[in-house]
Amino acid sequence: LEPDNLEAYLGRATTLCSLGRYQEALAAYDRAIYLDTNVAVAYDGKAWALRQLKQYPEALAFSEKAIQLEPDNALFHMGKGRGLFRLEHYEESLAAFDHAIQLDPTIAQIYDYKADTLYHMRRFNDALHTYEYAIQLDPKLASSYEGKGNVHFNFGHYQEALAAYDQAIMLEPNNASFIQKRGDVLKILGRLEDAEYAYEKARQLGHK
């Protein structure tokens, strides 16, 4: 890389994140920030990489820095909300997601993350409606079907939970967590052979 090419370092960091090479991505973001301390996307990207490394307080600090530079960027507020969620600061997380939605009400992922927060606050009906709205915005958002399944499972609506997990699996057929949860529902429904098949497949895909 050219030592002073900002865009090249940002591109490299994004690629490294997509490969799961988060420490290397952090170094690339640091280089980008060294070249220009006012590039908000570098702070947001660094926050994302730190969240993947479970370094949540540090991630939150970089989300705040990104927001200082671009206060009207909905995605930066979404990142802040996710960081607060990981720290189990659910009320503050919810406020960050609501702020993000005010800035841009069309991003399905924000509603999905907001619904996760509502679920952990045990506001299950609100979570369900929010997952469903996320799905309206993006019918291919597998995590919202999973969330919908989790709410139905919590309510004891096992057929509805199964249907939601099946939708999630159609979108991400190699997601071990989705398949494991499908197995849990099948077991409760007494479909033991199907449940064992699901558990075995989840194990093969790396579920522990």
PDB file of N, CA and C in Angstrom, residues 61-145:
ATOM      1  N   ALA A  61     -16.357   3.952  22.737  1.00  0.00           N
ATOM      2  CA  ALA A  61     -15.626   5.225  22.663  1.00  0.00           C
ATOM      3  C   ALA A  61     -15.395   5.645  21.210  1.00  0.00           C
ATOM      4  N   PHE A  62     -15.088   4.684  20.342  1.00  0.00           N
ATOM      5  CA  PHE A  62     -14.858   5.020  18.931  1.00  0.00           C
ATOM      6  C   PHE A  62     -16.170   5.326  18.212  1.00  0.00           C
ATOM      7  N   SER A  63     -17.264   4.676  18.601  1.00  0.00           N
ATOM      8  CA  SER A  63     -18.574   5.046  18.053  1.00  0.00           C
ATOM      9  C   SER A  63     -18.907   6.489  18.404  1.00  0.00           C
ATOM     10  N   GLU A  64     -18.641   6.871  19.641  1.00  0.00           N
ATOM     11  CA  GLU A  64     -18.900   8.254  20.073  1.00  0.00           C
ATOM     12  C   GLU A  64     -18.066   9.246  19.259  1.00  0.00           C
ATOM     13  N   LYS A  65     -16.820   8.875  18.974  1.00  0.00           N
ATOM     14  CA  LYS A  65     -15.950   9.752  18.181  1.00  0.00           C
ATOM     15  C   LYS A  65     -16.500   9.919  16.762  1.00  0.00           C
ATOM     16  N   ALA A  66     -16.966   8.813  16.167  1.00  0.00           N
ATOM     17  CA  ALA A  66     -17.562   8.887  14.827  1.00  0.00           C
ATOM     18  C   ALA A  66     -18.776   9.810  14.830  1.00  0.00           C
ATOM     19  N   ILE A  67     -19.606   9.702  15.875  1.00  0.00           N
ATOM     20  CA  ILE A  67     -20.817  10.526  15.973  1.00  0.00           C
ATOM     21  C   ILE A  67     -20.466  11.998  16.173  1.00  0.00           C
ATOM     22  N   GLN A  68     -19.415  12.282  16.925  1.00  0.00           N
ATOM     23  CA  GLN A  68     -18.963  13.676  17.078  1.00  0.00           C
ATOM     24  C   GLN A  68     -18.668  14.296  15.720  1.00  0.00           C
ATOM     25  N   LEU A  69     -18.072  13.505  14.843  1.00  0.00           N
ATOM     26  CA  LEU A  69     -17.679  14.008  13.522  1.00  0.00           C
ATOM     27  C   LEU A  69     -18.856  14.068  12.554  1.00  0.00           C
ATOM     28  N   GLU A  70     -19.771  13.097  12.651  1.00  0.00           N
ATOM     29  CA  GLU A  70     -20.943  13.052  11.762  1.00  0.00           C
ATOM     30  C   GLU A  70     -22.180  12.725  12.593  1.00  0.00           C
ATOM     31  N   PRO A  71     -22.737  13.731  13.279  1.00  0.00           N
ATOM     32  CA  PRO A  71     -23.842  13.459  14.207  1.00  0.00           C
ATOM     33  C   PRO A  71     -25.133  12.995  13.540  1.00  0.00           C
ATOM     34  N   ASP A  72     -25.267  13.190  12.237  1.00  0.00           N
ATOM     35  CA  ASP A  72     -26.500  12.808  11.550  1.00  0.00           C
ATOM     36  C   ASP A  72     -26.376  11.494  10.784  1.00  0.00           C
ATOM     37  N   ASN A  73     -25.348  10.718  11.075  1.00  0.00           N
ATOM     38  CA  ASN A  73     -25.155   9.437  10.388  1.00  0.00           C
ATOM     39  C   ASN A  73     -25.863   8.333  11.177  1.00  0.00           C
ATOM     40  N   ALA A  74     -26.942   7.804  10.616  1.00  0.00           N
ATOM     41  CA  ALA A  74     -27.755   6.796  11.312  1.00  0.00           C
ATOM     42  C   ALA A  74     -26.954   5.541  11.638  1.00  0.00           C
ATOM     43  N   LEU A  75     -26.066   5.154  10.733  1.00  0.00           N
ATOM     44  CA  LEU A  75     -25.296   3.920  10.948  1.00  0.00           C
ATOM     45  C   LEU A  75     -24.346   4.042  12.139  1.00  0.00           C
ATOM     46  N   PHE A  76     -23.839   5.236  12.367  1.00  0.00           N
ATOM     47  CA  PHE A  76     -22.948   5.428  13.520  1.00  0.00           C
ATOM     48  C   PHE A  76     -23.728   5.292  14.828  1.00  0.00           C
ATOM     49  N   HIS A  77     -24.958   5.829  14.842  1.00  0.00           N
ATOM     50  CA  HIS A  77     -25.806   5.670  16.032  1.00  0.00           C
ATOM     51  C   HIS A  77     -26.208   4.204  16.210  1.00  0.00           C
ATOM     52  N   MET A  78     -26.401   3.499  15.100  1.00  0.00           N
ATOM     53  CA  MET A  78     -26.673   2.062  15.181  1.00  0.00           C
ATOM     54  C   MET A  78     -25.501   1.337  15.835  1.00  0.00           C
ATOM     55  N   GLY A  79     -24.283   1.678  15.426  1.00  0.00           N
ATOM     56  CA  GLY A  79     -23.094   1.063  16.024  1.00  0.00           C
ATOM     57  C   GLY A  79     -23.003   1.350  17.512  1.00  0.00           C
ATOM     58  N   LYS A  80     -23.308   2.593  17.884  1.00  0.00           N
ATOM     59  CA  LYS A  80     -23.318   2.953  19.308  1.00  0.00           C
ATOM     60  C   LYS A  80     -24.344   2.106  20.058  1.00  0.00           C
ATOM     61  N   GLY A  81     -25.528   1.970  19.476  1.00  0.00           N
ATOM     62  CA  GLY A  81     -26.573   1.172  20.114  1.00  0.00           C
ATOM     63  C   GLY A  81     -26.162  -0.270  20.304  1.00  0.00           C
ATOM     64  N   ARG A  82     -25.468  -0.804  19.311  1.00  0.00           N
ATOM     65  CA  ARG A  82     -25.024  -2.201  19.417  1.00  0.00           C
ATOM     66  C   ARG A  82     -23.958  -2.344  20.499  1.00  0.00           C
ATOM     67  N   GLY A  83     -23.080  -1.365  20.599  1.00  0.00           N
ATOM     68  CA  GLY A  83     -22.073  -1.393  21.654  1.00  0.00           C
ATOM     69  C   GLY A  83     -22.700  -1.343  23.037  1.00  0.00           C
ATOM     70  N   LEU A  84     -23.695  -0.470  23.205  1.00  0.00           N
ATOM     71  CA  LEU A  84     -24.403  -0.372  24.485  1.00  0.00           C
ATOM     72  C   LEU A  84     -25.151  -1.663  24.798  1.00  0.00           C
ATOM     73  N   PHE A  85     -25.724  -2.275  23.769  1.00  0.00           N
ATOM     74  CA  PHE A  85     -26.407  -3.564  23.948  1.00  0.00           C
ATOM     75  C   PHE A  85     -25.435  -4.611  24.485  1.00  0.00           C
ATOM     76  N   ARG A  86     -24.249  -4.677  23.902  1.00  0.00           N
ATOM     77  CA  ARG A  86     -23.255  -5.664  24.342  1.00  0.00           C
ATOM     78  C   ARG A  86     -22.818  -5.413  25.784  1.00  0.00           C
ATOM     79  N   LEU A  87     -22.890  -4.156  26.211  1.00  0.00           N
ATOM     80  CA  LEU A  87     -22.558  -3.818  27.598  1.00  0.00           C
ATOM     81  C   LEU A  87     -23.763  -3.981  28.528  1.00  0.00           C
ATOM     82  N   GLU A  88     -24.898  -4.424  27.955  1.00  0.00           N
ATOM     83  CA  GLU A  88     -26.152  -4.641  28.696  1.00  0.00           C
ATOM     84  C   GLU A  88     -26.729  -3.337  29.248  1.00  0.00           C
ATOM     85  N   HIS A  89     -26.446  -2.236  28.572  1.00  0.00           N
ATOM     86  CA  HIS A  89     -27.050  -0.938  28.903  1.00  0.00           C
ATOM     87  C   HIS A  89     -28.266  -0.773  27.983  1.00  0.00           C
ATOM     88  N   TYR A  90     -29.336  -1.483  28.306  1.00  0.00           N
ATOM     89  CA  TYR A  90     -30.417  -1.652  27.336  1.00  0.00           C
ATOM     90  C   TYR A  90     -31.215  -0.369  27.090  1.00  0.00           C
ATOM     91  N   GLU A  91     -31.487   0.407  28.129  1.00  0.00           N
ATOM     92  CA  GLU A  91     -32.244   1.650  27.931  1.00  0.00           C
ATOM     93  C   GLU A  91     -31.473   2.613  27.029  1.00  0.00           C
ATOM     94  N   GLU A  92     -30.172   2.741  27.281  1.00  0.00           N
ATOM     95  CA  GLU A  92     -29.345   3.625  26.448  1.00  0.00           C
ATOM     96  C   GLU A  92     -29.225   3.073  25.026  1.00  0.00           C
ATOM     97  N   SER A  93     -29.145   1.766  24.918  1.00  0.00           N
ATOM     98  CA  SER A  93     -29.092   1.122  23.603  1.00  0.00           C
ATOM     99  C   SER A  93     -30.347   1.448  22.805  1.00  0.00           C
ATOM    100  N   LEU A  94     -31.489   1.317  23.456  1.00  0.00           N
ATOM    101  CA  LEU A  94     -32.773   1.600  22.808  1.00  0.00           C
ATOM    102  C   LEU A  94     -32.830   3.051  22.336  1.00  0.00           C
ATOM    103  N   ALA A  95     -32.351   3.963  23.174  1.00  0.00           N
ATOM    104  CA  ALA A  95     -32.350   5.383  22.803  1.00  0.00           C
ATOM    105  C   ALA A  95     -31.474   5.628  21.576  1.00  0.00           C
ATOM    106  N   ALA A  96     -30.334   4.950  21.511  1.00  0.00           N
ATOM    107  CA  ALA A  96     -29.440   5.113  20.353  1.00  0.00           C
ATOM    108  C   ALA A  96     -30.105   4.593  19.079  1.00  0.00           C
ATOM    109  N   PHE A  97     -30.778   3.447  19.174  1.00  0.00           N
ATOM    110  CA  PHE A  97     -31.462   2.910  17.990  1.00  0.00           C
ATOM    111  C   PHE A  97     -32.608   3.820  17.566  1.00  0.00           C
ATOM    112  N   ASP A  98     -33.353   4.352  18.539  1.00  0.00           N
ATOM    113  CA  ASP A  98     -34.449   5.262  18.197  1.00  0.00           C
ATOM    114  C   ASP A  98     -33.915   6.519  17.512  1.00  0.00           C
ATOM    115  N   HIS A  99     -32.778   7.014  17.971  1.00  0.00           N
ATOM    116  CA  HIS A  99     -32.149   8.175  17.328  1.00  0.00           C
ATOM    117  C   HIS A  99     -31.751   7.817  15.892  1.00  0.00           C
ATOM    118  N   ALA A 100     -31.172   6.634  15.716  1.00  0.00           N
ATOM    119  CA  ALA A 100     -30.788   6.182  14.372  1.00  0.00           C
ATOM    120  C   ALA A 100     -32.001   6.111  13.451  1.00  0.00           C
ATOM    121  N   ILE A 101     -33.120   5.602  13.979  1.00  0.00           N
ATOM    122  CA  ILE A 101     -34.342   5.469  13.171  1.00  0.00           C
ATOM    123  C   ILE A 101     -34.897   6.844  12.803  1.00  0.00           C
ATOM    124  N   GLN A 102     -34.800   7.810  13.720  1.00  0.00           N
ATOM    125  CA  GLN A 102     -35.218   9.178  13.393  1.00  0.00           C
ATOM    126  C   GLN A 102     -34.410   9.723  12.218  1.00  0.00           C
ATOM    127  N   LEU A 103     -33.127   9.404  12.202  1.00  0.00           N
ATOM    128  CA  LEU A 103     -32.249   9.904  11.139  1.00  0.00           C
ATOM    129  C   LEU A 103     -32.492   9.192   9.816  1.00  0.00           C
ATOM    130  N   ASP A 104     -32.791   7.898   9.870  1.00  0.00           N
ATOM    131  CA  ASP A 104     -33.067   7.120   8.653  1.00  0.00           C
ATOM    132  C   ASP A 104     -33.980   5.950   9.004  1.00  0.00           C
ATOM    133  N   PRO A 105     -35.283   6.077   8.724  1.00  0.00           N
ATOM    134  CA  PRO A 105     -36.235   5.023   9.103  1.00  0.00           C
ATOM    135  C   PRO A 105     -36.303   3.844   8.134  1.00  0.00           C
ATOM    136  N   THR A 106     -35.363   3.764   7.190  1.00  0.00           N
ATOM    137  CA  THR A 106     -35.462   2.743   6.133  1.00  0.00           C
ATOM    138  C   THR A 106     -34.460   1.601   6.287  1.00  0.00           C
ATOM    139  N   ILE A 107     -33.627   1.611   7.324  1.00  0.00           N
ATOM    140  CA  ILE A 107     -32.554   0.614   7.453  1.00  0.00           C
ATOM    141  C   ILE A 107     -33.037  -0.544   8.322  1.00  0.00           C
ATOM    142  N   ALA A 108     -33.255  -1.694   7.705  1.00  0.00           N
ATOM    143  CA  ALA A 108     -33.822  -2.845   8.416  1.00  0.00           C
ATOM    144  C   ALA A 108     -32.959  -3.291   9.587  1.00  0.00           C
ATOM    145  N   GLN A 109     -31.636  -3.238   9.429  1.00  0.00           N
ATOM    146  CA  GLN A 109     -30.740  -3.743  10.470  1.00  0.00           C
ATOM    147  C   GLN A 109     -30.915  -2.992  11.787  1.00  0.00           C
ATOM    148  N   ILE A 110     -31.250  -1.710  11.720  1.00  0.00           N
ATOM    149  CA  ILE A 110     -31.454  -0.946  12.958  1.00  0.00           C
ATOM    150  C   ILE A 110     -32.639  -1.514  13.730  1.00  0.00           C
ATOM    151  N   TYR A 111     -33.731  -1.815  13.018  1.00  0.00           N
ATOM    152  CA  TYR A 111     -34.911  -2.386  13.684  1.00  0.00           C
ATOM    153  C   TYR A 111     -34.601  -3.770  14.246  1.00  0.00           C
ATOM    154  N   ASP A 112     -33.810  -4.538  13.520  1.00  0.00           N
ATOM    155  CA  ASP A 112     -33.418  -5.870  13.994  1.00  0.00           C
ATOM    156  C   ASP A 112     -32.651  -5.765  15.312  1.00  0.00           C
ATOM    157  N   TYR A 113     -31.698  -4.859  15.357  1.00  0.00           N
ATOM    158  CA  TYR A 113     -30.917  -4.667  16.585  1.00  0.00           C
ATOM    159  C   TYR A 113     -31.786  -4.095  17.708  1.00  0.00           C
ATOM    160  N   LYS A 114     -32.677  -3.168  17.353  1.00  0.00           N
ATOM    161  CA  LYS A 114     -33.596  -2.625  18.362  1.00  0.00           C
ATOM    162  C   LYS A 114     -34.451  -3.747  18.951  1.00  0.00           C
ATOM    163  N   ALA A 115     -34.925  -4.633  18.094  1.00  0.00           N
ATOM    164  CA  ALA A 115     -35.745  -5.754  18.561  1.00  0.00           C
ATOM    165  C   ALA A 115     -34.956  -6.663  19.499  1.00  0.00           C
ATOM    166  N   ASP A 116     -33.673  -6.892  19.192  1.00  0.00           N
ATOM    167  CA  ASP A 116     -32.826  -7.680  20.105  1.00  0.00           C
ATOM    168  C   ASP A 116     -32.798  -7.046  21.495  1.00  0.00           C
ATOM    169  N   THR A 117     -32.676  -5.719  21.518  1.00  0.00           N
ATOM    170  CA  THR A 117     -32.643  -5.007  22.799  1.00  0.00           C
ATOM    171  C   THR A 117     -33.969  -5.168  23.534  1.00  0.00           C
ATOM    172  N   LEU A 118     -35.076  -4.977  22.818  1.00  0.00           N
ATOM    173  CA  LEU A 118     -36.404  -5.138  23.427  1.00  0.00           C
ATOM    174  C   LEU A 118     -36.586  -6.553  23.976  1.00  0.00           C
ATOM    175  N   TYR A 119     -36.094  -7.535  23.238  1.00  0.00           N
ATOM    176  CA  TYR A 119     -36.195  -8.931  23.689  1.00  0.00           C
ATOM    177  C   TYR A 119     -35.461  -9.111  25.018  1.00  0.00           C
ATOM    178  N   HIS A 120     -34.264  -8.562  25.117  1.00  0.00           N
ATOM    179  CA  HIS A 120     -33.485  -8.703  26.350  1.00  0.00           C
ATOM    180  C   HIS A 120     -34.074  -7.892  27.503  1.00  0.00           C
ATOM    181  N   MET A 121     -34.905  -6.908  27.177  1.00  0.00           N
ATOM    182  CA  MET A 121     -35.639  -6.160  28.203  1.00  0.00           C
ATOM    183  C   MET A 121     -36.945  -6.866  28.571  1.00  0.00           C
ATOM    184  N   ARG A 122     -37.180  -8.018  27.948  1.00  0.00           N
ATOM    185  CA  ARG A 122     -38.383  -8.836  28.158  1.00  0.00           C
ATOM    186  C   ARG A 122     -39.649  -8.122  27.676  1.00  0.00           C
ATOM    187  N   ARG A 123     -39.485  -7.219  26.729  1.00  0.00           N
ATOM    188  CA  ARG A 123     -40.628  -6.556  26.084  1.00  0.00           C
ATOM    189  C   ARG A 123     -40.927  -7.338  24.804  1.00  0.00           C
ATOM    190  N   PHE A 124     -41.494  -8.533  25.006  1.00  0.00           N
ATOM    191  CA  PHE A 124     -41.550  -9.514  23.921  1.00  0.00           C
ATOM    192  C   PHE A 124     -42.489  -9.099  22.788  1.00  0.00           C
ATOM    193  N   ASN A 125     -43.649  -8.533  23.122  1.00  0.00           N
ATOM    194  CA  ASN A 125     -44.562  -8.112  22.056  1.00  0.00           C
ATOM    195  C   ASN A 125     -43.944  -7.001  21.215  1.00  0.00           C
ATOM    196  N   ASP A 126     -43.310  -6.040  21.890  1.00  0.00           N
ATOM    197  CA  ASP A 126     -42.638  -4.956  21.151  1.00  0.00           C
ATOM    198  C   ASP A 126     -41.518  -5.521  20.275  1.00  0.00           C
ATOM    199  N   ALA A 127     -40.784  -6.486  20.821  1.00  0.00           N
ATOM    200  CA  ALA A 127     -39.703  -7.111  20.044  1.00  0.00           C
ATOM    201  C   ALA A 127     -40.260  -7.791  18.798  1.00  0.00           C
ATOM    202  N   LEU A 128     -41.356  -8.536  18.970  1.00  0.00           N
ATOM    203  CA  LEU A 128     -41.949  -9.262  17.838  1.00  0.00           C
ATOM    204  C   LEU A 128     -42.369  -8.300  16.733  1.00  0.00           C
ATOM    205  N   HIS A 129     -43.060  -7.223  17.108  1.00  0.00           N
ATOM    206  CA  HIS A 129     -43.511  -6.252  16.104  1.00  0.00           C
ATOM    207  C   HIS A 129     -42.317  -5.601  15.401  1.00  0.00           C
ATOM    208  N   THR A 130     -41.249  -5.382  16.150  1.00  0.00           N
ATOM    209  CA  THR A 130     -40.072  -4.725  15.568  1.00  0.00           C
ATOM    210  C   THR A 130     -39.330  -5.668  14.628  1.00  0.00           C
ATOM    211  N   TYR A 131     -39.223  -6.943  15.000  1.00  0.00           N
ATOM    212  CA  TYR A 131     -38.648  -7.928  14.067  1.00  0.00           C
ATOM    213  C   TYR A 131     -39.478  -7.992  12.787  1.00  0.00           C
ATOM    214  N   GLU A 132     -40.805  -7.987  12.942  1.00  0.00           N
ATOM    215  CA  GLU A 132     -41.670  -8.088  11.760  1.00  0.00           C
ATOM    216  C   GLU A 132     -41.511  -6.866  10.860  1.00  0.00           C
ATOM    217  N   TYR A 133     -41.311  -5.699  11.467  1.00  0.00           N
ATOM    218  CA  TYR A 133     -41.103  -4.500  10.653  1.00  0.00           C
ATOM    219  C   TYR A 133     -39.764  -4.569   9.923  1.00  0.00           C
ATOM    220  N   ALA A 134     -38.745  -5.084  10.608  1.00  0.00           N
ATOM    221  CA  ALA A 134     -37.443  -5.266   9.947  1.00  0.00           C
ATOM    222  C   ALA A 134     -37.586  -6.177   8.729  1.00  0.00           C
ATOM    223  N   ILE A 135     -38.380  -7.240   8.871  1.00  0.00           N
ATOM    224  CA  ILE A 135     -38.598  -8.189   7.771  1.00  0.00           C
ATOM    225  C   ILE A 135     -39.351  -7.522   6.623  1.00  0.00           C
ATOM    226  N   GLN A 136     -40.310  -6.639   6.954  1.00  0.00           N
ATOM    227  CA  GLN A 136     -40.996  -5.890   5.891  1.00  0.00           C
ATOM    228  C   GLN A 136     -39.996  -5.078   5.076  1.00  0.00           C
ATOM    229  N   LEU A 137     -39.054  -4.455   5.767  1.00  0.00           N
ATOM    230  CA  LEU A 137     -38.052  -3.631   5.077  1.00  0.00           C
ATOM    231  C   LEU A 137     -37.050  -4.476   4.305  1.00  0.00           C
ATOM    232  N   ASP A 138     -36.703  -5.637   4.863  1.00  0.00           N
ATOM    233  CA  ASP A 138     -35.719  -6.519   4.215  1.00  0.00           C
ATOM    234  C   ASP A 138     -36.126  -7.972   4.439  1.00  0.00           C
ATOM    235  N   PRO A 139     -36.887  -8.553   3.505  1.00  0.00           N
ATOM    236  CA  PRO A 139     -37.359  -9.934   3.677  1.00  0.00           C
ATOM    237  C   PRO A 139     -36.246 -10.979   3.701  1.00  0.00           C
ATOM    238  N   LYS A 140     -35.009 -10.576   3.439  1.00  0.00           N
ATOM    239  CA  LYS A 140     -33.891 -11.527   3.443  1.00  0.00           C
ATOM    240  C   LYS A 140     -33.007 -11.396   4.687  1.00  0.00           C
ATOM    241  N   LEU A 141     -33.498 -10.705   5.705  1.00  0.00           N
ATOM    242  CA  LEU A 141     -32.718 -10.499   6.928  1.00  0.00           C
ATOM    243  C   LEU A 141     -32.945 -11.687   7.866  1.00  0.00           C
ATOM    244  N   ALA A 142     -32.064 -12.671   7.755  1.00  0.00           N
ATOM    245  CA  ALA A 142     -32.248 -13.941   8.469  1.00  0.00           C
ATOM    246  C   ALA A 142     -32.324 -13.757   9.973  1.00  0.00           C
ATOM    247  N   SER A 143     -31.527 -12.840  10.513  1.00  0.00           N
ATOM    248  CA  SER A 143     -31.489 -12.665  11.969  1.00  0.00           C
ATOM    249  C   SER A 143     -32.829 -12.198  12.530  1.00  0.00           C
ATOM    250  N   SER A 144     -33.634 -11.510  11.715  1.00  0.00           N
ATOM    251  CA  SER A 144     -34.953 -11.086  12.193  1.00  0.00           C
ATOM    252  C   SER A 144     -35.921 -12.262  12.263  1.00  0.00           C
ATOM    253  N   TYR A 145     -35.803 -13.206  11.335  1.00  0.00           N
ATOM    254  CA  TYR A 145     -36.610 -14.430  11.447  1.00  0.00           C
ATOM    255  C   TYR A 145     -36.192 -15.224  12.680  1.00  0.00           C
TER     256      TYR A 145
END
